[in-house]
Amino acid sequence: MTLTDRTRLIQSISDPEKVWDIIVVGGGATGLGTALDAASRGYQTLLLEQADFAKGTSSRSTKLVHGGVRYLAQGDIGLVREALYERGLLLKNAPHLVKNLSFIIPNYRWWEGMFYTIGLGIYDMLAGKLSFGPTKHISKKHILADLPGINPKGLHGGVVYHDGQFDDSRLAINLAQTCLEQGATVLNYFRVTGLIKNDREKVIGVNANDAETGTTYQLKSKVIVNATGVFVDELLQMDKPESKPLVRPSQGVHVAINKSFMPSDEALMIPKTSDGRVLFVVPWHDKLVVGTTDTPIDSHSLEPVALETEIDFILNTAAKYLTKVPARKDVLSVFAGLRPLAAPQHDSSKTKEISRSHKLIVSPSGMITMIGGKWTTYRKMGEDAVDKAIEIGGLKPEVCKTMDLPIHGSTQGTDWNDTFYFYGSERDAVLALANENPDWGKKLHSKYDYLQVEVIWATRHEMARTIEDVLARRIRLLFLDAKAAIEAALVVAELMAAELKKDAAWQEEQIASFTKSAQAYLLH
Ligand SMILES: Cc1cc2nc3c(=O)[nH]c(=O)nc-3n(C[C@H](O)[C@H](O)[C@H](O)COP(=O)(O)OP(=O)(O)OC[C@H]3O[C@@H](n4cnc5c(N)ncnc54)[C@H](O)[C@@H]3O)c2cc1C
């Protein structure tokens, strides 16, 4: 049995008398960061995720590990400094997933060169010893060489600065694996459906449901952490039905297009587009991801749908900066994510503001809720949540250990041109699986280098349970080319069915449900 074996993990939650130190609800960046912090301090930790790890916002980010140039412009120095520090730690602890990337801001007005060189010089300074490299002003000739495809008309020059880029859902999977190595139990496809309270109205556990079998569990814990992102209000309402909404979702959209629109290993950043929003064009897994900052919306879902106005804005804005203009037909995949921003509250008496980036709320029942923040600061959010859990749950205090804790797969000297780089220290083991069955050495799709063996690996070692888990979050084909992902579904279903001992009906149901949800990533 492997560490990730679902049967073994379910056995570990089957004792109805067991009292966990911490139960974390939600398996995105916030929940995984909290569970890892707790487990590495030695606390008995259980994490429950209703779908797959990073199924929500945490697989739909811009893929930047950054301080946030935008927050610097808003003068939030403390927030930028904290995020830049965390950026440095993440590069140290997950060097197989975090890349130092150059971002170029093209200057179309004479004063912009000086303005951005000074501003980003401050950004570097705030990173201190953890700087990713100095900001430089570059000439028009230099920028045209570095960013082929950029619109030269009216271009004066540019400013280059450095930030981090990562693979968000791969980091989530590796964090789940690190949690297991640190002694936690983490389960995907386990939904929390209710809270258990004692006669003093304190939360002492959760009711949870195994989505695969329908079996229900009553799980007791000294502390419960609500890390459900845009879903936090659902748990808060389970706690207190009259709770006012804490979160206002803010939707961000990205499209993936071919690299031929900007064949560069550097990224383009437009700090201020026509409506004041930021636009990024970032090379990622041999494609370009183009996206902007968010639009507030009133509803939330696990599969948010990109608004037509957002797609038009991205394409029209990119068209102003690129010579080869991307059209709707060039969009290979479109994905939307919801940022769990704090809704404006009048009663802030129970709200402890750790920083403007994330908030930690303790309900009268003792449940701890985390909102806001960003992927880059997931570790710090986890640390803050566990510090609070120690106080609320009366746990024996232990110091935080995650600052120096390597994340599963961590290895030095990553070759970013290698198709399989993101497996880090496990790369060779993944490919060696093909020795078991030479067919697994074949490609998953004729246009891409992904191999069948990766499906076997994801199923055996990375807790993948569905076609979508593999094609969206273990490898990123759905986010890079939705049509190719749909075409690969059949072979993924066959490979997974053999591993998981599932029948033909399971395969059919899986293909149908994946094809249906993947349609939303295509532009029609
Ligand atoms: C468009 C966009 C771009 C972004 N880009 C960046 C970026 O480049 N860099 C950066 O640092 N940050 C970025 N962010 C921010 C970052 O992605 C988020 O802050 C982070 O992913 C939020 O993680 P989370 O764990 O709080 O939420 P989520 O990832 O949504 O996780 C919450 C989880 O809780 C689960 N859940 C809900 N209810 C239950 C229940 N009852 N039982 C069990 N599980 C449940 C959900 O299924 C979900 O998986 C971006 C955000 C957006 C929206």
Coordinates of C-alpha atoms and ligand atoms in Angstrom, one line a residue:
M1 CA 0.0 0.0 0.0
T2 CA 1.3 3.4 -0.8
L3 CA 1.1 6.5 1.3
T4 CA -1.7 7.8 -0.9
D5 CA -3.8 4.6 -0.9
R6 CA -7.4 5.8 -0.3
T7 CA -8.5 2.6 1.6
R8 CA -5.7 3.1 4.1
L9 CA -6.6 6.8 4.5
I10 CA -10.2 6.0 5.0
Q11 CA -9.3 3.4 7.7
S12 CA -7.5 6.1 9.6
I13 CA -10.8 8.1 10.0
S14 CA -13.0 5.1 10.8
D15 CA -12.5 5.1 14.6
P16 CA -15.6 7.1 15.9
E17 CA -13.8 7.8 19.2
K18 CA -10.8 9.5 17.7
V19 CA -10.4 13.2 18.4
W20 CA -8.2 15.0 15.9
D21 CA -6.2 18.1 17.0
I22 CA -7.2 19.9 13.8
I23 CA -9.7 19.2 11.0
V24 CA -9.2 21.5 8.0
V25 CA -12.1 21.9 5.6
G26 CA -11.0 22.7 2.0
G27 CA -8.1 21.4 -0.1
G28 CA -7.0 24.5 -1.9
A29 CA -3.9 26.6 -1.2
T30 CA -5.2 27.8 2.2
G31 CA -6.3 24.4 3.5
L32 CA -3.2 22.6 2.4
G33 CA -1.0 25.3 3.8
T34 CA -2.8 25.0 7.1
A35 CA -2.8 21.2 7.2
L36 CA 0.9 21.1 6.4
D37 CA 1.7 23.6 9.1
A38 CA -0.3 21.6 11.6
A39 CA 1.1 18.2 10.7
S40 CA 4.7 19.4 10.6
R41 CA 4.3 20.8 14.2
G42 CA 3.2 17.3 15.2
Y43 CA -0.6 17.8 15.5
Q44 CA -3.0 15.1 14.6
T45 CA -4.4 16.6 11.4
L46 CA -7.2 15.7 9.0
L47 CA -7.9 17.6 5.8
L48 CA -11.2 17.1 3.8
E49 CA -11.8 18.3 0.3
Q50 CA -15.2 18.0 -1.3
A51 CA -13.8 17.6 -4.9
D52 CA -10.2 17.3 -5.9
F53 CA -7.3 19.2 -4.4
A54 CA -7.1 22.6 -6.0
K55 CA -10.4 22.0 -7.9
G56 CA -11.4 25.6 -6.9
T57 CA -9.5 28.8 -7.3
S58 CA -6.2 27.2 -6.6
S59 CA -5.8 25.7 -10.0
R60 CA -7.1 28.8 -11.8
S61 CA -4.6 31.5 -10.8
T62 CA -2.3 33.6 -13.1
K63 CA 0.5 31.2 -11.9
L64 CA 2.6 34.0 -10.3
V65 CA 4.6 33.7 -7.1
H66 CA 4.8 37.4 -6.5
G67 CA 4.8 40.3 -4.2
G68 CA 2.2 42.1 -6.3
V69 CA 3.3 45.1 -8.2
R70 CA -0.3 46.3 -8.0
Y71 CA -0.2 46.4 -4.2
L72 CA 3.0 48.4 -4.3
A73 CA 1.2 50.9 -6.5
Q74 CA -1.5 51.1 -3.8
G75 CA 1.2 51.8 -1.2
D76 CA 0.7 48.6 0.7
I77 CA 4.3 48.1 1.5
G78 CA 3.7 45.6 4.4
L79 CA 1.7 43.3 2.2
V80 CA 4.3 43.4 -0.6
R81 CA 7.2 42.8 1.7
E82 CA 5.4 39.8 3.3
A83 CA 4.6 38.3 -0.1
L84 CA 8.1 38.8 -1.4
Y85 CA 9.5 37.1 1.6
E86 CA 7.1 34.1 1.0
R87 CA 8.1 34.1 -2.7
G88 CA 11.7 33.6 -1.6
L89 CA 10.8 30.7 0.7
L90 CA 8.7 29.0 -1.9
L91 CA 11.5 29.1 -4.4
K92 CA 13.8 27.6 -1.8
N93 CA 11.3 24.8 -0.7
A94 CA 9.8 24.0 -4.1
P95 CA 12.5 24.8 -6.7
H96 CA 11.1 22.2 -9.1
L97 CA 7.9 24.2 -9.4
V98 CA 8.9 27.9 -9.0
K99 CA 10.7 29.6 -11.7
N100 CA 12.4 33.0 -11.8
L101 CA 10.8 34.8 -14.7
S102 CA 11.6 38.1 -16.4
F103 CA 8.6 40.4 -16.9
I104 CA 8.9 43.2 -19.4
I105 CA 6.8 46.4 -19.1
P106 CA 6.8 48.1 -22.5
N107 CA 6.9 51.9 -22.4
Y108 CA 4.8 53.7 -24.9
R109 CA 5.0 57.1 -23.1
W110 CA 8.3 58.8 -22.5
W111 CA 8.0 59.1 -18.7
E112 CA 7.1 55.4 -18.1
G113 CA 10.7 54.1 -18.2
M114 CA 11.8 56.2 -15.3
F115 CA 8.6 55.8 -13.4
Y116 CA 8.6 51.9 -13.5
T117 CA 12.4 51.6 -13.0
I118 CA 12.1 53.6 -9.8
G119 CA 8.9 51.8 -8.6
L120 CA 10.2 48.3 -9.4
G121 CA 13.6 49.2 -7.8
I122 CA 11.6 49.6 -4.6
Y123 CA 10.0 46.2 -5.2
D124 CA 13.5 44.6 -5.5
M125 CA 14.6 46.5 -2.4
L126 CA 11.7 45.1 -0.4
A127 CA 12.7 41.6 -1.3
G128 CA 16.1 42.2 0.3
K129 CA 18.3 39.1 0.2
L130 CA 15.5 37.1 -1.4
S131 CA 15.5 39.3 -4.5
F132 CA 15.0 37.4 -7.8
G133 CA 17.2 39.9 -9.7
P134 CA 17.6 43.6 -10.4
T135 CA 15.1 45.8 -12.3
K136 CA 16.6 47.3 -15.5
H137 CA 15.6 49.8 -18.0
I138 CA 16.0 48.4 -21.6
S139 CA 16.1 50.0 -25.0
K140 CA 13.5 49.5 -27.7
K141 CA 16.0 47.3 -29.7
H142 CA 16.4 45.1 -26.6
I143 CA 12.7 44.7 -26.0
L144 CA 12.0 43.8 -29.6
A145 CA 14.7 41.1 -29.4
D146 CA 13.4 39.7 -26.1
L147 CA 9.7 39.9 -26.9
P148 CA 9.2 39.1 -30.6
G149 CA 5.6 39.8 -31.5
I150 CA 5.3 43.0 -29.4
N151 CA 3.8 46.0 -31.1
P152 CA 6.8 48.3 -32.0
K153 CA 4.6 51.3 -32.9
G154 CA 5.3 54.2 -30.5
L155 CA 7.5 52.0 -28.3
H156 CA 10.2 53.9 -26.4
G157 CA 11.8 51.1 -24.5
G158 CA 10.9 48.9 -21.5
V159 CA 11.6 47.9 -17.9
V160 CA 12.5 44.4 -16.9
Y161 CA 11.8 43.1 -13.5
H162 CA 11.8 39.6 -11.9
D163 CA 9.1 37.6 -10.2
G164 CA 8.2 34.0 -9.7
Q165 CA 6.0 31.7 -11.8
F166 CA 4.7 28.3 -10.7
D167 CA 2.3 25.5 -11.5
D168 CA -0.5 26.0 -9.0
S169 CA -2.3 22.7 -9.0
R170 CA 1.0 20.7 -9.1
L171 CA 2.0 22.6 -6.0
A172 CA -1.3 21.7 -4.4
I173 CA -0.8 18.0 -5.1
N174 CA 2.8 18.1 -3.8
L175 CA 1.6 19.9 -0.7
A176 CA -1.0 17.1 -0.1
Q177 CA 1.8 14.6 -0.5
T178 CA 4.0 16.5 2.0
C179 CA 1.1 16.6 4.4
L180 CA 0.9 12.8 4.2
E181 CA 4.6 12.5 4.8
Q182 CA 4.3 14.7 7.8
G183 CA 1.6 12.3 9.3
A184 CA -1.6 14.1 8.3
T185 CA -4.6 12.4 6.7
V186 CA -5.8 14.2 3.6
L187 CA -8.8 13.1 1.6
N188 CA -10.2 14.4 -1.7
Y189 CA -13.9 13.7 -2.6
F190 CA -14.9 14.1 1.0
R191 CA -17.5 16.8 1.7
V192 CA -18.2 18.4 5.0
T193 CA -22.0 18.5 5.3
G194 CA -22.5 19.7 8.9
L195 CA -20.9 20.7 12.1
I196 CA -21.1 18.8 15.4
K197 CA -21.5 21.0 18.5
N198 CA -21.5 20.3 22.2
D199 CA -24.1 21.6 24.7
R200 CA -22.1 24.9 25.1
E201 CA -22.6 25.5 21.3
K202 CA -18.9 24.9 20.7
V203 CA -17.9 23.2 17.4
I204 CA -16.3 19.8 18.3
G205 CA -16.4 18.0 14.9
V206 CA -17.8 17.7 11.4
N207 CA -20.2 15.4 9.5
A208 CA -18.5 14.4 6.3
N209 CA -19.6 12.4 3.3
D210 CA -17.4 10.2 1.1
A211 CA -18.5 11.3 -2.4
E212 CA -17.5 8.0 -3.9
T213 CA -19.4 5.6 -1.6
G214 CA -21.9 7.9 0.0
T215 CA -20.7 6.7 3.4
T216 CA -21.1 9.3 6.1
Y217 CA -18.7 10.0 9.0
Q218 CA -18.8 11.9 12.2
L219 CA -15.3 13.2 12.9
K220 CA -14.3 14.9 16.2
S221 CA -11.7 17.5 16.6
K222 CA -10.3 20.1 19.1
V223 CA -10.4 22.8 16.4
I224 CA -12.0 23.1 12.9
V225 CA -10.5 25.4 10.3
N226 CA -12.8 26.6 7.5
A227 CA -10.5 27.0 4.5
T228 CA -13.2 26.7 1.8
G229 CA -12.3 29.9 -0.2
V230 CA -15.4 31.3 -1.9
F231 CA -17.5 28.7 0.0
V232 CA -16.6 29.9 3.5
D233 CA -20.1 31.3 4.0
E234 CA -21.7 27.9 3.6
L235 CA -19.8 26.6 6.6
L236 CA -20.4 29.8 8.5
Q237 CA -24.1 29.3 7.9
M238 CA -23.9 25.6 9.1
D239 CA -22.5 27.2 12.2
K240 CA -25.0 30.0 12.5
P241 CA -27.8 30.1 9.9
E242 CA -28.2 33.9 10.3
S243 CA -24.5 34.7 9.5
K244 CA -24.0 37.6 7.1
P245 CA -21.8 36.8 4.0
L246 CA -18.1 37.4 4.6
V247 CA -17.0 36.8 1.0
R248 CA -17.7 38.6 -2.2
P249 CA -16.3 36.6 -5.1
S250 CA -14.2 38.4 -7.6
Q251 CA -13.8 36.6 -10.9
G252 CA -10.6 36.5 -13.0
V253 CA -10.4 35.0 -16.5
H254 CA -7.4 33.7 -18.5
V255 CA -7.1 32.4 -22.0
A256 CA -4.4 30.1 -23.3
I257 CA -3.1 30.8 -26.8
N258 CA -0.2 29.5 -28.9
K259 CA 3.3 30.7 -28.2
S260 CA 3.6 31.9 -31.8
F261 CA 1.8 35.1 -30.7
M262 CA 4.8 36.0 -28.6
P263 CA 7.6 33.4 -29.0
S264 CA 9.6 34.3 -25.9
D265 CA 10.5 32.9 -22.5
E266 CA 9.9 36.2 -20.9
A267 CA 6.5 37.6 -19.9
L268 CA 4.7 40.8 -20.9
M269 CA 3.1 42.9 -18.2
I270 CA 0.8 45.9 -18.9
P271 CA 0.3 47.6 -15.5
K272 CA -2.5 49.9 -16.7
T273 CA -4.8 48.9 -19.5
S274 CA -7.6 51.1 -21.0
D275 CA -9.8 50.5 -17.9
G276 CA -7.0 50.6 -15.4
R277 CA -6.6 46.8 -15.0
V278 CA -3.4 44.8 -15.3
L279 CA -2.8 42.5 -18.2
F280 CA -0.3 39.6 -18.2
V281 CA 0.9 37.6 -21.2
V282 CA 2.9 34.8 -19.6
P283 CA 4.6 31.8 -21.2
W284 CA 3.5 28.6 -19.4
H285 CA 4.0 25.0 -20.4
D286 CA 4.7 25.9 -24.0
K287 CA 1.7 28.2 -24.4
L288 CA 0.9 31.7 -23.4
V289 CA -1.6 32.5 -20.6
V290 CA -3.2 35.8 -21.1
G291 CA -5.3 37.3 -18.3
T292 CA -6.3 40.3 -16.3
T293 CA -7.4 41.2 -12.8
D294 CA -10.9 40.6 -11.5
T295 CA -14.6 41.5 -11.9
P296 CA -16.7 41.3 -8.7
I297 CA -19.7 38.9 -9.1
D298 CA -22.6 37.8 -6.9
S299 CA -22.5 34.0 -7.1
H300 CA -20.0 31.3 -6.6
S301 CA -19.4 27.8 -8.1
L302 CA -16.8 25.2 -8.5
E303 CA -16.9 25.7 -12.3
P304 CA -17.2 29.5 -12.8
V305 CA -17.9 30.5 -16.4
A306 CA -15.9 33.3 -18.1
L307 CA -18.1 36.3 -19.1
E308 CA -18.1 37.2 -22.8
T309 CA -17.1 40.7 -21.8
E310 CA -14.0 39.4 -20.0
I311 CA -12.9 37.3 -22.9
D312 CA -13.4 40.3 -25.3
F313 CA -11.5 42.6 -23.0
I314 CA -8.5 40.2 -22.8
L315 CA -8.4 39.7 -26.6
N316 CA -8.9 43.3 -27.5
T317 CA -6.3 44.5 -25.0
A318 CA -3.8 41.9 -26.0
A319 CA -4.4 42.9 -29.7
K320 CA -3.1 46.4 -28.8
Y321 CA 0.3 45.1 -27.7
L322 CA 0.9 42.2 -30.1
T323 CA 1.5 42.4 -33.9
K324 CA -0.1 39.0 -34.5
V325 CA -3.6 39.6 -33.2
P326 CA -5.2 36.8 -31.2
A327 CA -8.9 36.1 -32.2
R328 CA -11.5 33.9 -30.5
K329 CA -10.6 31.0 -32.8
D330 CA -7.0 31.1 -31.4
V331 CA -8.2 30.5 -27.9
L332 CA -7.2 27.0 -26.9
S333 CA -8.7 27.1 -23.4
V334 CA -10.4 29.7 -21.3
F335 CA -10.7 29.4 -17.5
A336 CA -12.2 31.4 -14.8
G337 CA -11.3 31.6 -11.1
L338 CA -13.0 33.2 -8.1
R339 CA -11.0 35.2 -5.6
P340 CA -12.4 35.0 -2.1
L341 CA -12.2 38.7 -1.2
A342 CA -13.6 39.9 2.1
A343 CA -17.0 41.5 1.7
P344 CA -17.2 44.9 3.4
Q345 CA -18.3 44.4 7.1
H346 CA -19.5 46.9 9.5
D347 CA -19.0 44.8 12.6
S348 CA -15.3 44.2 12.7
S349 CA -15.1 43.4 16.4
K350 CA -14.6 39.7 15.8
T351 CA -12.3 40.1 12.9
K352 CA -8.6 39.9 13.5
E353 CA -6.9 41.5 10.5
I354 CA -3.5 39.7 10.1
S355 CA -2.8 41.9 7.1
R356 CA -4.8 43.3 4.2
S357 CA -3.9 40.1 2.3
H358 CA -5.8 37.6 4.5
K359 CA -8.2 37.6 7.4
L360 CA -8.7 35.1 10.2
I361 CA -12.0 35.1 11.9
V362 CA -12.9 33.1 15.1
S363 CA -16.6 32.4 15.4
P364 CA -18.2 32.3 18.9
S365 CA -18.4 28.5 18.3
G366 CA -14.6 28.4 18.1
M367 CA -14.5 27.6 14.3
I368 CA -11.6 29.4 12.6
T369 CA -12.3 30.8 9.1
M370 CA -9.6 32.0 6.7
I371 CA -10.4 34.4 3.9
G372 CA -8.6 36.4 1.3
G373 CA -4.8 36.0 0.7
K374 CA -3.1 34.6 -2.3
W375 CA -1.3 31.5 -3.4
T376 CA 2.1 33.1 -2.7
T377 CA 1.3 33.6 1.0
Y378 CA -0.3 30.2 1.6
R379 CA 2.4 29.2 4.0
K380 CA 2.1 32.3 6.2
M381 CA -1.7 31.9 6.1
G382 CA -1.3 28.3 7.3
E383 CA 1.1 29.5 10.1
D384 CA -1.4 32.1 11.3
A385 CA -4.3 29.7 11.3
V386 CA -2.4 27.1 13.3
D387 CA -1.1 29.7 15.8
K388 CA -4.8 30.6 16.3
A389 CA -5.8 27.0 16.5
I390 CA -3.3 26.4 19.3
E391 CA -5.0 29.1 21.3
I392 CA -8.6 28.1 20.5
G393 CA -8.1 24.3 20.8
G394 CA -5.8 24.5 23.8
L395 CA -3.1 22.5 21.9
K396 CA 0.4 22.1 23.3
P397 CA 2.3 25.0 21.7
E398 CA 4.9 23.9 19.1
V399 CA 6.8 26.3 16.8
C400 CA 6.1 26.6 13.1
K401 CA 8.4 24.4 10.9
T402 CA 7.3 25.2 7.4
M403 CA 9.9 27.9 6.6
D404 CA 12.6 25.3 6.0
L405 CA 10.4 22.4 5.0
P406 CA 11.1 21.1 1.5
I407 CA 7.9 20.3 -0.5
H408 CA 7.5 16.8 -2.0
G409 CA 9.4 16.6 -5.3
S410 CA 11.9 19.3 -4.3
T411 CA 15.1 19.1 -6.2
Q412 CA 17.8 21.5 -7.4
G413 CA 18.8 22.3 -11.0
T414 CA 15.4 22.0 -12.7
D415 CA 15.6 21.9 -16.5
W416 CA 12.5 24.0 -17.5
N417 CA 12.7 22.8 -21.1
D418 CA 12.1 19.2 -20.0
T419 CA 8.5 18.2 -20.5
F420 CA 8.5 16.3 -17.2
Y421 CA 10.2 18.9 -15.1
F422 CA 7.3 19.3 -12.7
Y423 CA 7.8 15.9 -11.2
G424 CA 11.0 17.2 -9.7
S425 CA 12.9 14.4 -7.8
E426 CA 10.3 11.9 -9.0
R427 CA 10.8 12.5 -12.7
D428 CA 12.8 9.3 -13.4
A429 CA 10.5 7.2 -11.3
V430 CA 7.5 8.4 -13.3
L431 CA 9.2 7.5 -16.6
A432 CA 10.5 4.2 -15.3
L433 CA 6.9 3.0 -14.8
A434 CA 6.9 2.3 -18.5
N435 CA 9.2 -0.7 -17.8
E436 CA 6.1 -2.4 -16.4
N437 CA 4.2 -2.0 -19.6
P438 CA 5.8 -0.6 -22.8
D439 CA 2.4 0.7 -24.0
W440 CA 2.5 3.3 -21.2
G441 CA 5.5 4.9 -22.9
K442 CA 3.1 6.0 -25.7
K443 CA 1.8 9.6 -26.0
L444 CA -1.6 10.5 -24.6
H445 CA -2.3 12.8 -27.5
S446 CA -0.4 13.0 -30.8
K447 CA 0.2 16.8 -30.5
Y448 CA 1.6 16.7 -27.0
D449 CA 4.5 15.0 -25.2
Y450 CA 2.5 13.8 -22.2
L451 CA 2.8 10.0 -21.8
Q452 CA 0.3 7.4 -20.7
V453 CA 2.6 6.5 -17.9
E454 CA 1.6 9.8 -16.3
V455 CA -2.0 8.7 -15.9
I456 CA -0.8 5.6 -14.1
W457 CA 1.5 7.7 -11.8
A458 CA -1.3 10.2 -11.0
T459 CA -3.7 7.4 -10.1
R460 CA -1.2 5.4 -8.0
H461 CA 0.7 8.1 -6.3
E462 CA -1.1 11.4 -6.7
M463 CA -4.7 10.5 -5.6
A464 CA -6.3 11.2 -9.0
R465 CA -9.8 9.7 -9.0
T466 CA -11.3 11.0 -12.2
I467 CA -10.3 11.9 -15.8
E468 CA -10.6 15.5 -14.9
D469 CA -8.2 15.1 -11.9
V470 CA -5.6 13.9 -14.4
L471 CA -6.2 16.1 -17.3
A472 CA -6.9 19.4 -15.4
R473 CA -4.6 19.2 -12.3
R474 CA -2.0 16.4 -12.5
I475 CA -1.1 17.4 -16.1
R476 CA -2.5 20.7 -17.3
L477 CA -3.8 19.8 -20.7
L478 CA -7.4 21.0 -20.0
F479 CA -6.0 24.5 -19.2
L480 CA -3.7 24.5 -22.2
D481 CA -5.8 22.9 -24.9
A482 CA -9.3 21.9 -24.0
K483 CA -10.0 20.2 -27.4
A484 CA -6.9 18.0 -27.1
A485 CA -7.9 17.2 -23.5
I486 CA -11.4 16.0 -24.6
E487 CA -9.7 13.9 -27.3
A488 CA -7.4 12.3 -24.7
A489 CA -10.2 11.4 -22.3
L490 CA -10.9 8.0 -23.8
V491 CA -7.4 6.7 -23.3
V492 CA -7.2 8.2 -19.8
A493 CA -10.4 6.5 -18.8
E494 CA -9.1 3.1 -20.0
L495 CA -5.9 3.5 -18.1
M496 CA -7.5 4.7 -14.9
A497 CA -10.2 2.0 -15.1
A498 CA -7.6 -0.7 -15.2
E499 CA -5.7 0.8 -12.2
L500 CA -8.8 1.5 -10.1
K501 CA -10.6 -1.7 -11.1
K502 CA -13.6 0.1 -12.6
D503 CA -16.0 -1.2 -15.2
A504 CA -17.1 0.0 -18.6
A505 CA -20.0 1.9 -17.2
W506 CA -17.6 3.9 -15.0
Q507 CA -15.5 4.7 -18.1
E508 CA -18.6 5.9 -20.1
E509 CA -19.8 8.0 -17.2
Q510 CA -16.4 9.5 -16.7
I511 CA -15.9 10.4 -20.4
A512 CA -19.4 11.9 -20.6
S513 CA -19.0 14.0 -17.5
F514 CA -15.4 15.2 -18.4
T515 CA -16.5 16.1 -22.0
K516 CA -19.4 18.1 -20.6
S517 CA -17.4 20.1 -18.1
A518 CA -14.4 20.6 -20.6
Q519 CA -16.8 22.2 -23.1
A520 CA -16.9 25.2 -20.8
Y521 CA -13.1 25.7 -21.5
L522 CA -13.7 26.0 -25.2
L523 CA -14.9 29.1 -27.0
H524 CA -17.7 28.3 -29.3
Ligands
LIG1 C1 -8.1 34.9 -11.4 C2 -7.2 34.7 -10.2 C3 -5.8 34.8 -10.4 C4 -4.9 34.7 -9.3 N1 -3.6 34.7 -9.5 C5 -2.8 34.5 -8.5 C6 -1.4 34.5 -8.7 O1 -0.9 34.6 -9.8 N2 -0.6 34.4 -7.6 C7 -1.1 34.3 -6.3 O2 -0.3 34.2 -5.4 N3 -2.4 34.2 -6.1 C8 -3.3 34.4 -7.1 N4 -4.6 34.3 -6.9 C9 -5.1 34.1 -5.6 C10 -5.1 32.6 -5.2 O3 -5.3 31.8 -6.3 C11 -6.2 32.3 -4.2 O4 -6.0 33.2 -3.1 C12 -6.1 30.9 -3.6 O5 -6.0 30.0 -4.6 C13 -7.3 30.6 -2.7 O6 -7.2 29.4 -2.2 P1 -8.2 28.8 -1.2 O7 -7.7 27.5 -0.6 O8 -8.6 29.8 -0.2 O9 -9.5 28.6 -2.0 P2 -9.9 27.4 -3.1 O10 -8.7 27.1 -3.9 O11 -11.1 27.7 -3.8 O12 -10.1 26.1 -2.1 C14 -11.3 26.0 -1.3 C15 -11.6 24.5 -1.4 O13 -12.6 24.2 -0.4 C16 -13.4 23.2 -1.0 N5 -14.7 23.1 -0.2 C17 -15.7 24.0 -0.3 N6 -16.7 23.6 0.5 C18 -16.3 22.4 1.1 C19 -16.9 21.5 2.0 N7 -18.2 21.7 2.5 N8 -16.3 20.3 2.3 C20 -15.0 20.1 1.8 N9 -14.4 21.0 1.0 C21 -15.0 22.1 0.6 C22 -13.6 23.5 -2.4 O14 -13.9 22.4 -3.2 C23 -12.2 24.1 -2.8 O15 -11.3 23.2 -3.4 C24 -5.5 34.5 -8.0 C25 -6.9 34.4 -7.8 C26 -7.7 34.5 -8.9 C27 -9.2 34.4 -8.7

